């Protein structure tokens, strides 16, 4: 029995669905099923009643559930304590944690988390920088930052700590939106100008946007969110951005996209390099996991 098997067990018990649990664990469904099968074989009992649309805990699964929660919580607390000890011994000098923020947006939840972390670990100085789209992951791979906040997508060299959900929305000037309108069909924007921020066509945000829009012929690329919003207020144009990337906009509306949620909705989280990262990164990751447990 290992913690990976127990984490899979807890997630399946929570969601009552192997596919959803796999998505939330950023694993494949067969991999999650294999972990559960291994755990059942080791314990010699069935933990789930498997149905067509959902799974339910057996009596043995109900008995295991509270103990599994305690074991995983205890493991996370132990890991945090050990990494904290390592951090205290690190050089005898203050450490620095360089962080790339999501879409150059100061998310309140993230700022609160950073504040709590700096209070708990005053010897670690957190320095932040702003990035758009998938640029933070590029900076992470180039060792320009230690932690990147972005769209959670499986990468062979990166480990993710999911933090919160987000969704893509369309930004439009109020002059071109009905007073009661809350959503929009992308087909109605076919002839309109799409405003973009600089990004690589291969980054995760660009690929998600391309899935929704294809390759619009009428596009304008600007170099800051401020410039994009200025263009939106004075032109019959639109922009596709994560909802959390914008707030309290004047004369601009954020409209839900009439499209499958598997394309428009996603998780955002912290990414760090799996193979090589500083002790300060370990401490921050474990702290984040405990705060969001």
mmCIF file of C-alpha atoms in Angstrom:
data_model
loop_
_atom_site.group_PDB
_atom_site.id
_atom_site.type_symbol
_atom_site.label_atom_id
_atom_site.label_comp_id
_atom_site.label_asym_id
_atom_site.label_seq_id
_atom_site.Cartn_x
_atom_site.Cartn_y
_atom_site.Cartn_z
ATOM 1 C CA UNK A 1 0.000 0.000 0.000
ATOM 2 C CA UNK A 2 1.341 3.441 -0.879
ATOM 3 C CA UNK A 3 0.183 7.032 -0.809
ATOM 4 C CA UNK A 4 -0.497 7.123 -4.557
ATOM 5 C CA UNK A 5 -2.997 4.258 -4.195
ATOM 6 C CA UNK A 6 -4.652 5.991 -1.239
ATOM 7 C CA UNK A 7 -4.875 9.325 -3.075
ATOM 8 C CA UNK A 8 -6.565 7.570 -6.002
ATOM 9 C CA UNK A 9 -8.925 5.808 -3.603
ATOM 10 C CA UNK A 10 -9.892 9.087 -1.913
ATOM 11 C CA UNK A 11 -10.486 10.884 -5.209
ATOM 12 C CA UNK A 12 -12.666 8.097 -6.629
ATOM 13 C CA UNK A 13 -14.613 7.980 -3.368
ATOM 14 C CA UNK A 14 -15.116 11.748 -3.571
ATOM 15 C CA UNK A 15 -16.202 11.918 -7.224
ATOM 16 C CA UNK A 16 -17.840 8.471 -7.499
ATOM 17 C CA UNK A 17 -16.464 8.358 -11.019
ATOM 18 C CA UNK A 18 -13.154 6.914 -12.252
ATOM 19 C CA UNK A 19 -12.948 9.211 -15.286
ATOM 20 C CA UNK A 20 -13.547 12.407 -13.313
ATOM 21 C CA UNK A 21 -11.159 11.280 -10.589
ATOM 22 C CA UNK A 22 -8.476 10.621 -13.205
ATOM 23 C CA UNK A 23 -8.956 14.095 -14.691
ATOM 24 C CA UNK A 24 -8.650 15.738 -11.287
ATOM 25 C CA UNK A 25 -5.558 13.688 -10.458
ATOM 26 C CA UNK A 26 -4.063 14.407 -13.920
ATOM 27 C CA UNK A 27 -3.754 10.715 -14.607
ATOM 28 C CA UNK A 28 -5.305 8.419 -17.185
ATOM 29 C CA UNK A 29 -8.418 6.468 -16.222
ATOM 30 C CA UNK A 30 -6.681 3.072 -16.680
ATOM 31 C CA UNK A 31 -3.859 4.234 -14.384
ATOM 32 C CA UNK A 32 -6.324 5.170 -11.636
ATOM 33 C CA UNK A 33 -8.160 1.869 -12.075
ATOM 34 C CA UNK A 34 -4.863 0.001 -11.782
ATOM 35 C CA UNK A 35 -4.018 1.795 -8.523
ATOM 36 C CA UNK A 36 -7.424 0.884 -7.048
ATOM 37 C CA UNK A 37 -7.099 -2.730 -8.212
ATOM 38 C CA UNK A 38 -3.652 -2.965 -6.600
ATOM 39 C CA UNK A 39 -5.014 -1.568 -3.340
ATOM 40 C CA UNK A 40 -7.948 -4.003 -3.348
ATOM 41 C CA UNK A 41 -5.596 -6.902 -4.041
ATOM 42 C CA UNK A 42 -3.300 -5.888 -1.180
ATOM 43 C CA UNK A 43 -6.209 -5.543 1.256
ATOM 44 C CA UNK A 44 -8.059 -8.602 -0.018
ATOM 45 C CA UNK A 45 -11.410 -6.751 -0.267
ATOM 46 C CA UNK A 46 -13.479 -4.867 -2.834
ATOM 47 C CA UNK A 47 -13.575 -1.151 -2.094
ATOM 48 C CA UNK A 48 -16.085 -0.040 -4.736
ATOM 49 C CA UNK A 49 -19.304 -1.269 -6.294
ATOM 50 C CA UNK A 50 -18.734 -0.445 -9.945
ATOM 51 C CA UNK A 51 -21.807 0.662 -11.908
ATOM 52 C CA UNK A 52 -22.234 1.921 -15.455
ATOM 53 C CA UNK A 53 -22.473 5.612 -14.565
ATOM 54 C CA UNK A 54 -20.993 5.766 -11.071
ATOM 55 C CA UNK A 55 -19.181 3.824 -8.399
ATOM 56 C CA UNK A 56 -20.075 3.535 -4.723
ATOM 57 C CA UNK A 57 -18.063 2.558 -1.703
ATOM 58 C CA UNK A 58 -18.559 -0.933 -0.328
ATOM 59 C CA UNK A 59 -18.719 -1.477 3.420
ATOM 60 C CA UNK A 60 -14.960 -2.120 3.380
ATOM 61 C CA UNK A 61 -14.467 1.117 1.464
ATOM 62 C CA UNK A 62 -16.507 3.043 4.035
ATOM 63 C CA UNK A 63 -14.324 1.586 6.796
ATOM 64 C CA UNK A 64 -11.114 2.516 4.969
ATOM 65 C CA UNK A 65 -12.176 6.076 4.055
ATOM 66 C CA UNK A 66 -11.549 7.945 7.352
ATOM 67 C CA UNK A 67 -8.285 6.109 7.953
ATOM 68 C CA UNK A 68 -7.049 6.866 4.439
ATOM 69 C CA UNK A 69 -7.826 10.564 4.961
ATOM 70 C CA UNK A 70 -5.827 10.591 8.190
ATOM 71 C CA UNK A 71 -2.883 8.788 6.574
ATOM 72 C CA UNK A 72 -2.674 11.210 3.640
ATOM 73 C CA UNK A 73 -3.086 14.262 5.888
ATOM 74 C CA UNK A 74 -0.381 12.931 8.174
ATOM 75 C CA UNK A 75 1.924 12.238 5.237
ATOM 76 C CA UNK A 76 1.487 15.792 3.902
ATOM 77 C CA UNK A 77 2.138 17.272 7.339
ATOM 78 C CA UNK A 78 5.242 15.124 7.747
ATOM 79 C CA UNK A 79 6.543 16.166 4.329
ATOM 80 C CA UNK A 80 5.952 19.822 5.142
ATOM 81 C CA UNK A 81 7.806 19.472 8.446
ATOM 82 C CA UNK A 82 10.793 17.806 6.787
ATOM 83 C CA UNK A 83 10.999 20.328 3.946
ATOM 84 C CA UNK A 84 10.666 23.137 6.488
ATOM 85 C CA UNK A 85 13.611 21.676 8.386
ATOM 86 C CA UNK A 86 15.601 21.460 5.175
ATOM 87 C CA UNK A 87 14.738 25.075 4.411
ATOM 88 C CA UNK A 88 15.884 26.223 7.853
ATOM 89 C CA UNK A 89 19.257 24.582 7.187
ATOM 90 C CA UNK A 90 19.520 25.927 3.645
ATOM 91 C CA UNK A 91 22.782 27.929 3.448
ATOM 92 C CA UNK A 92 21.943 29.767 6.640
ATOM 93 C CA UNK A 93 20.870 32.563 4.279
ATOM 94 C CA UNK A 94 17.414 33.774 3.196
ATOM 95 C CA UNK A 95 16.115 31.930 0.145
ATOM 96 C CA UNK A 96 14.323 33.431 -2.857
ATOM 97 C CA UNK A 97 11.279 31.995 -4.614
ATOM 98 C CA UNK A 98 10.688 33.467 -8.081
ATOM 99 C CA UNK A 99 7.085 33.163 -9.223
ATOM 100 C CA UNK A 100 5.403 33.831 -12.563
ATOM 101 C CA UNK A 101 1.805 34.991 -12.159
ATOM 102 C CA UNK A 102 -1.158 33.904 -14.244
ATOM 103 C CA UNK A 103 -2.005 36.200 -17.142
ATOM 104 C CA UNK A 104 -0.284 39.096 -15.385
ATOM 105 C CA UNK A 105 -3.263 39.254 -13.059
ATOM 106 C CA UNK A 106 -2.966 39.717 -9.279
ATOM 107 C CA UNK A 107 -5.550 37.111 -8.235
ATOM 108 C CA UNK A 108 -6.721 37.818 -4.692
ATOM 109 C CA UNK A 109 -6.671 34.143 -3.715
ATOM 110 C CA UNK A 110 -3.083 33.805 -4.915
ATOM 111 C CA UNK A 111 -1.968 37.008 -3.199
ATOM 112 C CA UNK A 112 -3.551 35.784 0.043
ATOM 113 C CA UNK A 113 -1.711 32.470 -0.303
ATOM 114 C CA UNK A 114 1.614 34.212 -0.924
ATOM 115 C CA UNK A 115 1.038 36.471 2.079
ATOM 116 C CA UNK A 116 0.303 33.495 4.351
ATOM 117 C CA UNK A 117 3.395 31.742 3.059
ATOM 118 C CA UNK A 118 5.698 34.705 3.718
ATOM 119 C CA UNK A 119 4.295 35.033 7.232
ATOM 120 C CA UNK A 120 4.914 31.326 7.884
ATOM 121 C CA UNK A 121 8.362 31.360 6.233
ATOM 122 C CA UNK A 122 9.834 34.870 6.592
ATOM 123 C CA UNK A 123 13.288 33.695 5.473
ATOM 124 C CA UNK A 124 11.944 32.962 1.973
ATOM 125 C CA UNK A 125 11.577 36.069 -0.145
ATOM 126 C CA UNK A 126 8.885 35.738 -2.828
ATOM 127 C CA UNK A 127 9.471 37.698 -6.030
ATOM 128 C CA UNK A 128 6.759 37.797 -8.697
ATOM 129 C CA UNK A 129 6.683 38.648 -12.373
ATOM 130 C CA UNK A 130 3.860 38.922 -14.909
ATOM 131 C CA UNK A 131 3.321 36.557 -17.847
ATOM 132 C CA UNK A 132 0.654 36.017 -20.496
ATOM 133 C CA UNK A 133 -0.671 32.694 -21.762
ATOM 134 C CA UNK A 134 1.924 29.958 -21.621
ATOM 135 C CA UNK A 135 4.923 32.285 -21.291
ATOM 136 C CA UNK A 136 5.332 31.421 -17.611
ATOM 137 C CA UNK A 137 6.014 27.754 -18.450
ATOM 138 C CA UNK A 138 8.693 28.835 -20.931
ATOM 139 C CA UNK A 139 10.294 31.001 -18.255
ATOM 140 C CA UNK A 140 10.147 28.053 -15.844
ATOM 141 C CA UNK A 141 11.990 25.777 -18.276
ATOM 142 C CA UNK A 142 14.608 28.484 -18.830
ATOM 143 C CA UNK A 143 15.130 28.695 -15.050
ATOM 144 C CA UNK A 144 14.028 32.337 -15.005
ATOM 145 C CA UNK A 145 11.430 31.499 -12.340
ATOM 146 C CA UNK A 146 10.955 28.678 -9.838
ATOM 147 C CA UNK A 147 7.160 28.369 -9.893
ATOM 148 C CA UNK A 148 4.707 29.167 -12.692
ATOM 149 C CA UNK A 149 0.999 29.780 -12.265
ATOM 150 C CA UNK A 150 -0.905 28.712 -15.373
ATOM 151 C CA UNK A 151 -3.314 26.346 -17.128
ATOM 152 C CA UNK A 152 -2.887 22.857 -15.706
ATOM 153 C CA UNK A 153 -1.911 20.456 -18.494
ATOM 154 C CA UNK A 154 0.135 17.229 -18.250
ATOM 155 C CA UNK A 155 3.808 17.815 -19.096
ATOM 156 C CA UNK A 156 6.551 15.191 -18.784
ATOM 157 C CA UNK A 157 9.004 17.566 -17.101
ATOM 158 C CA UNK A 158 6.584 19.511 -14.915
ATOM 159 C CA UNK A 159 4.648 18.719 -11.729
ATOM 160 C CA UNK A 160 1.400 20.576 -11.077
ATOM 161 C CA UNK A 161 -0.393 21.620 -7.896
ATOM 162 C CA UNK A 162 -3.964 22.552 -8.977
ATOM 163 C CA UNK A 163 -5.360 25.576 -7.140
ATOM 164 C CA UNK A 164 -8.671 26.699 -8.633
ATOM 165 C CA UNK A 165 -10.970 26.481 -11.629
ATOM 166 C CA UNK A 166 -11.322 29.025 -14.413
ATOM 167 C CA UNK A 167 -13.080 29.378 -17.753
ATOM 168 C CA UNK A 168 -12.593 31.186 -21.031
ATOM 169 C CA UNK A 169 -14.921 34.125 -21.694
ATOM 170 C CA UNK A 170 -15.393 36.628 -24.495
ATOM 171 C CA UNK A 171 -14.776 40.302 -23.780
ATOM 172 C CA UNK A 172 -16.896 42.767 -25.779
ATOM 173 C CA UNK A 173 -17.647 46.458 -25.524
ATOM 174 C CA UNK A 174 -21.022 47.174 -23.925
ATOM 175 C CA UNK A 175 -21.877 49.107 -27.102
ATOM 176 C CA UNK A 176 -22.143 45.802 -28.981
ATOM 177 C CA UNK A 177 -23.840 43.679 -26.315
ATOM 178 C CA UNK A 178 -27.525 43.535 -25.385
ATOM 179 C CA UNK A 179 -28.298 44.753 -21.870
ATOM 180 C CA UNK A 180 -29.447 41.310 -20.701
ATOM 181 C CA UNK A 181 -26.912 39.252 -22.643
ATOM 182 C CA UNK A 182 -24.739 36.905 -20.532
ATOM 183 C CA UNK A 183 -23.398 34.447 -23.140
ATOM 184 C CA UNK A 184 -22.376 34.469 -26.782
ATOM 185 C CA UNK A 185 -22.250 32.123 -29.768
ATOM 186 C CA UNK A 186 -18.789 32.343 -31.322
ATOM 187 C CA UNK A 187 -20.311 32.025 -34.801
ATOM 188 C CA UNK A 188 -21.670 35.569 -34.413
ATOM 189 C CA UNK A 189 -18.105 36.877 -34.128
ATOM 190 C CA UNK A 190 -16.809 35.345 -37.344
ATOM 191 C CA UNK A 191 -16.415 38.688 -39.121
ATOM 192 C CA UNK A 192 -15.266 40.628 -36.058
ATOM 193 C CA UNK A 193 -11.690 41.504 -35.150
ATOM 194 C CA UNK A 194 -9.998 39.240 -32.595
ATOM 195 C CA UNK A 195 -7.590 41.010 -30.258
ATOM 196 C CA UNK A 196 -4.699 38.864 -29.015
ATOM 197 C CA UNK A 197 -1.850 39.189 -26.572
ATOM 198 C CA UNK A 198 1.608 37.918 -27.608
ATOM 199 C CA UNK A 199 1.886 34.140 -27.253
ATOM 200 C CA UNK A 200 3.349 31.072 -28.864
ATOM 201 C CA UNK A 201 0.960 29.077 -31.097
ATOM 202 C CA UNK A 202 2.121 25.988 -29.195
ATOM 203 C CA UNK A 203 1.291 27.108 -25.678
ATOM 204 C CA UNK A 204 -1.722 25.614 -23.942
ATOM 205 C CA UNK A 205 -3.844 28.760 -23.935
ATOM 206 C CA UNK A 206 -3.284 29.378 -27.654
ATOM 207 C CA UNK A 207 -4.189 25.792 -28.490
ATOM 208 C CA UNK A 208 -7.367 25.990 -26.417
ATOM 209 C CA UNK A 209 -8.319 29.236 -28.121
ATOM 210 C CA UNK A 210 -7.602 27.719 -31.549
ATOM 211 C CA UNK A 211 -9.906 24.802 -30.704
ATOM 212 C CA UNK A 212 -12.703 27.306 -30.108
ATOM 213 C CA UNK A 213 -12.021 29.812 -32.883
ATOM 214 C CA UNK A 214 -9.953 28.088 -35.544
ATOM 215 C CA UNK A 215 -7.769 30.674 -37.313
ATOM 216 C CA UNK A 216 -9.702 33.959 -37.628
ATOM 217 C CA UNK A 217 -8.479 36.087 -40.543
ATOM 218 C CA UNK A 218 -9.109 39.417 -38.825
ATOM 219 C CA UNK A 219 -6.710 39.637 -35.862
ATOM 220 C CA UNK A 220 -4.803 42.317 -33.987
ATOM 221 C CA UNK A 221 -1.952 41.543 -31.590
ATOM 222 C CA UNK A 222 -1.191 44.070 -28.875
ATOM 223 C CA UNK A 223 1.482 43.939 -26.192
ATOM 224 C CA UNK A 224 -0.412 44.600 -22.983
ATOM 225 C CA UNK A 225 -3.804 43.965 -21.424
ATOM 226 C CA UNK A 226 -4.270 47.725 -21.077
ATOM 227 C CA UNK A 227 -3.834 48.192 -24.832
ATOM 228 C CA UNK A 228 -6.231 45.327 -25.539
ATOM 229 C CA UNK A 229 -8.936 46.834 -23.332
ATOM 230 C CA UNK A 230 -8.499 50.257 -24.929
ATOM 231 C CA UNK A 231 -9.046 48.707 -28.366
ATOM 232 C CA UNK A 232 -12.122 46.858 -27.130
ATOM 233 C CA UNK A 233 -13.768 50.038 -25.872
ATOM 234 C CA UNK A 234 -13.530 51.766 -29.236
ATOM 235 C CA UNK A 235 -13.869 48.976 -31.816
ATOM 236 C CA UNK A 236 -16.335 46.273 -32.825
ATOM 237 C CA UNK A 237 -13.902 43.613 -31.680
ATOM 238 C CA UNK A 238 -13.586 40.828 -29.126
ATOM 239 C CA UNK A 239 -11.050 39.026 -26.989
ATOM 240 C CA UNK A 240 -10.955 35.540 -25.447
ATOM 241 C CA UNK A 241 -9.421 35.435 -21.972
ATOM 242 C CA UNK A 242 -9.736 33.500 -18.713
ATOM 243 C CA UNK A 243 -12.454 34.990 -16.526
ATOM 244 C CA UNK A 244 -10.083 35.356 -13.587
ATOM 245 C CA UNK A 245 -7.741 37.437 -15.737
ATOM 246 C CA UNK A 246 -10.150 40.365 -15.709
ATOM 247 C CA UNK A 247 -12.168 42.134 -13.044
ATOM 248 C CA UNK A 248 -14.160 45.329 -12.585
ATOM 249 C CA UNK A 249 -14.001 46.313 -16.245
ATOM 250 C CA UNK A 250 -15.578 49.594 -17.292
ATOM 251 C CA UNK A 251 -17.698 49.574 -20.461
ATOM 252 C CA UNK A 252 -16.653 45.991 -21.249
ATOM 253 C CA UNK A 253 -18.656 42.823 -20.624
ATOM 254 C CA UNK A 254 -17.389 39.302 -19.980
ATOM 255 C CA UNK A 255 -19.673 36.801 -21.742
ATOM 256 C CA UNK A 256 -19.827 33.075 -21.164
ATOM 257 C CA UNK A 257 -18.998 31.105 -24.324
ATOM 258 C CA UNK A 258 -21.720 28.830 -25.701
ATOM 259 C CA UNK A 259 -19.449 25.819 -26.192
ATOM 260 C CA UNK A 260 -18.688 22.504 -24.441
ATOM 261 C CA UNK A 261 -17.313 23.054 -20.950
ATOM 262 C CA UNK A 262 -14.490 20.570 -21.583
ATOM 263 C CA UNK A 263 -13.020 23.247 -23.870
ATOM 264 C CA UNK A 264 -13.962 26.417 -21.989
ATOM 265 C CA UNK A 265 -13.332 25.285 -18.411
ATOM 266 C CA UNK A 266 -10.030 24.216 -16.902
ATOM 267 C CA UNK A 267 -7.879 24.199 -13.792
ATOM 268 C CA UNK A 268 -5.095 26.620 -12.999
ATOM 269 C CA UNK A 269 -2.296 25.781 -10.636
ATOM 270 C CA UNK A 270 1.361 26.043 -9.727
ATOM 271 C CA UNK A 271 3.925 24.262 -11.887
ATOM 272 C CA UNK A 272 7.517 23.435 -10.990
ATOM 273 C CA UNK A 273 10.243 21.400 -12.648
ATOM 274 C CA UNK A 274 10.013 17.810 -11.439
ATOM 275 C CA UNK A 275 13.670 16.881 -11.780
ATOM 276 C CA UNK A 276 15.402 20.006 -10.520
ATOM 277 C CA UNK A 277 14.041 22.592 -8.115
ATOM 278 C CA UNK A 278 15.180 24.500 -5.057
ATOM 279 C CA UNK A 279 14.312 23.666 -1.462
ATOM 280 C CA UNK A 280 12.257 26.863 -1.278
ATOM 281 C CA UNK A 281 10.077 25.438 -4.039
ATOM 282 C CA UNK A 282 9.537 22.228 -2.040
ATOM 283 C CA UNK A 283 8.486 24.230 0.992
ATOM 284 C CA UNK A 284 6.054 26.358 -1.007
ATOM 285 C CA UNK A 285 4.529 23.342 -2.766
ATOM 286 C CA UNK A 286 3.897 21.449 0.478
ATOM 287 C CA UNK A 287 2.494 24.575 2.124
ATOM 288 C CA UNK A 288 0.121 25.104 -0.818
ATOM 289 C CA UNK A 289 -1.077 21.496 -0.723
ATOM 290 C CA UNK A 290 -1.891 21.720 2.982
ATOM 291 C CA UNK A 291 -3.671 25.072 2.667
ATOM 292 C CA UNK A 292 -5.800 23.735 -0.192
ATOM 293 C CA UNK A 293 -6.389 20.254 1.244
#
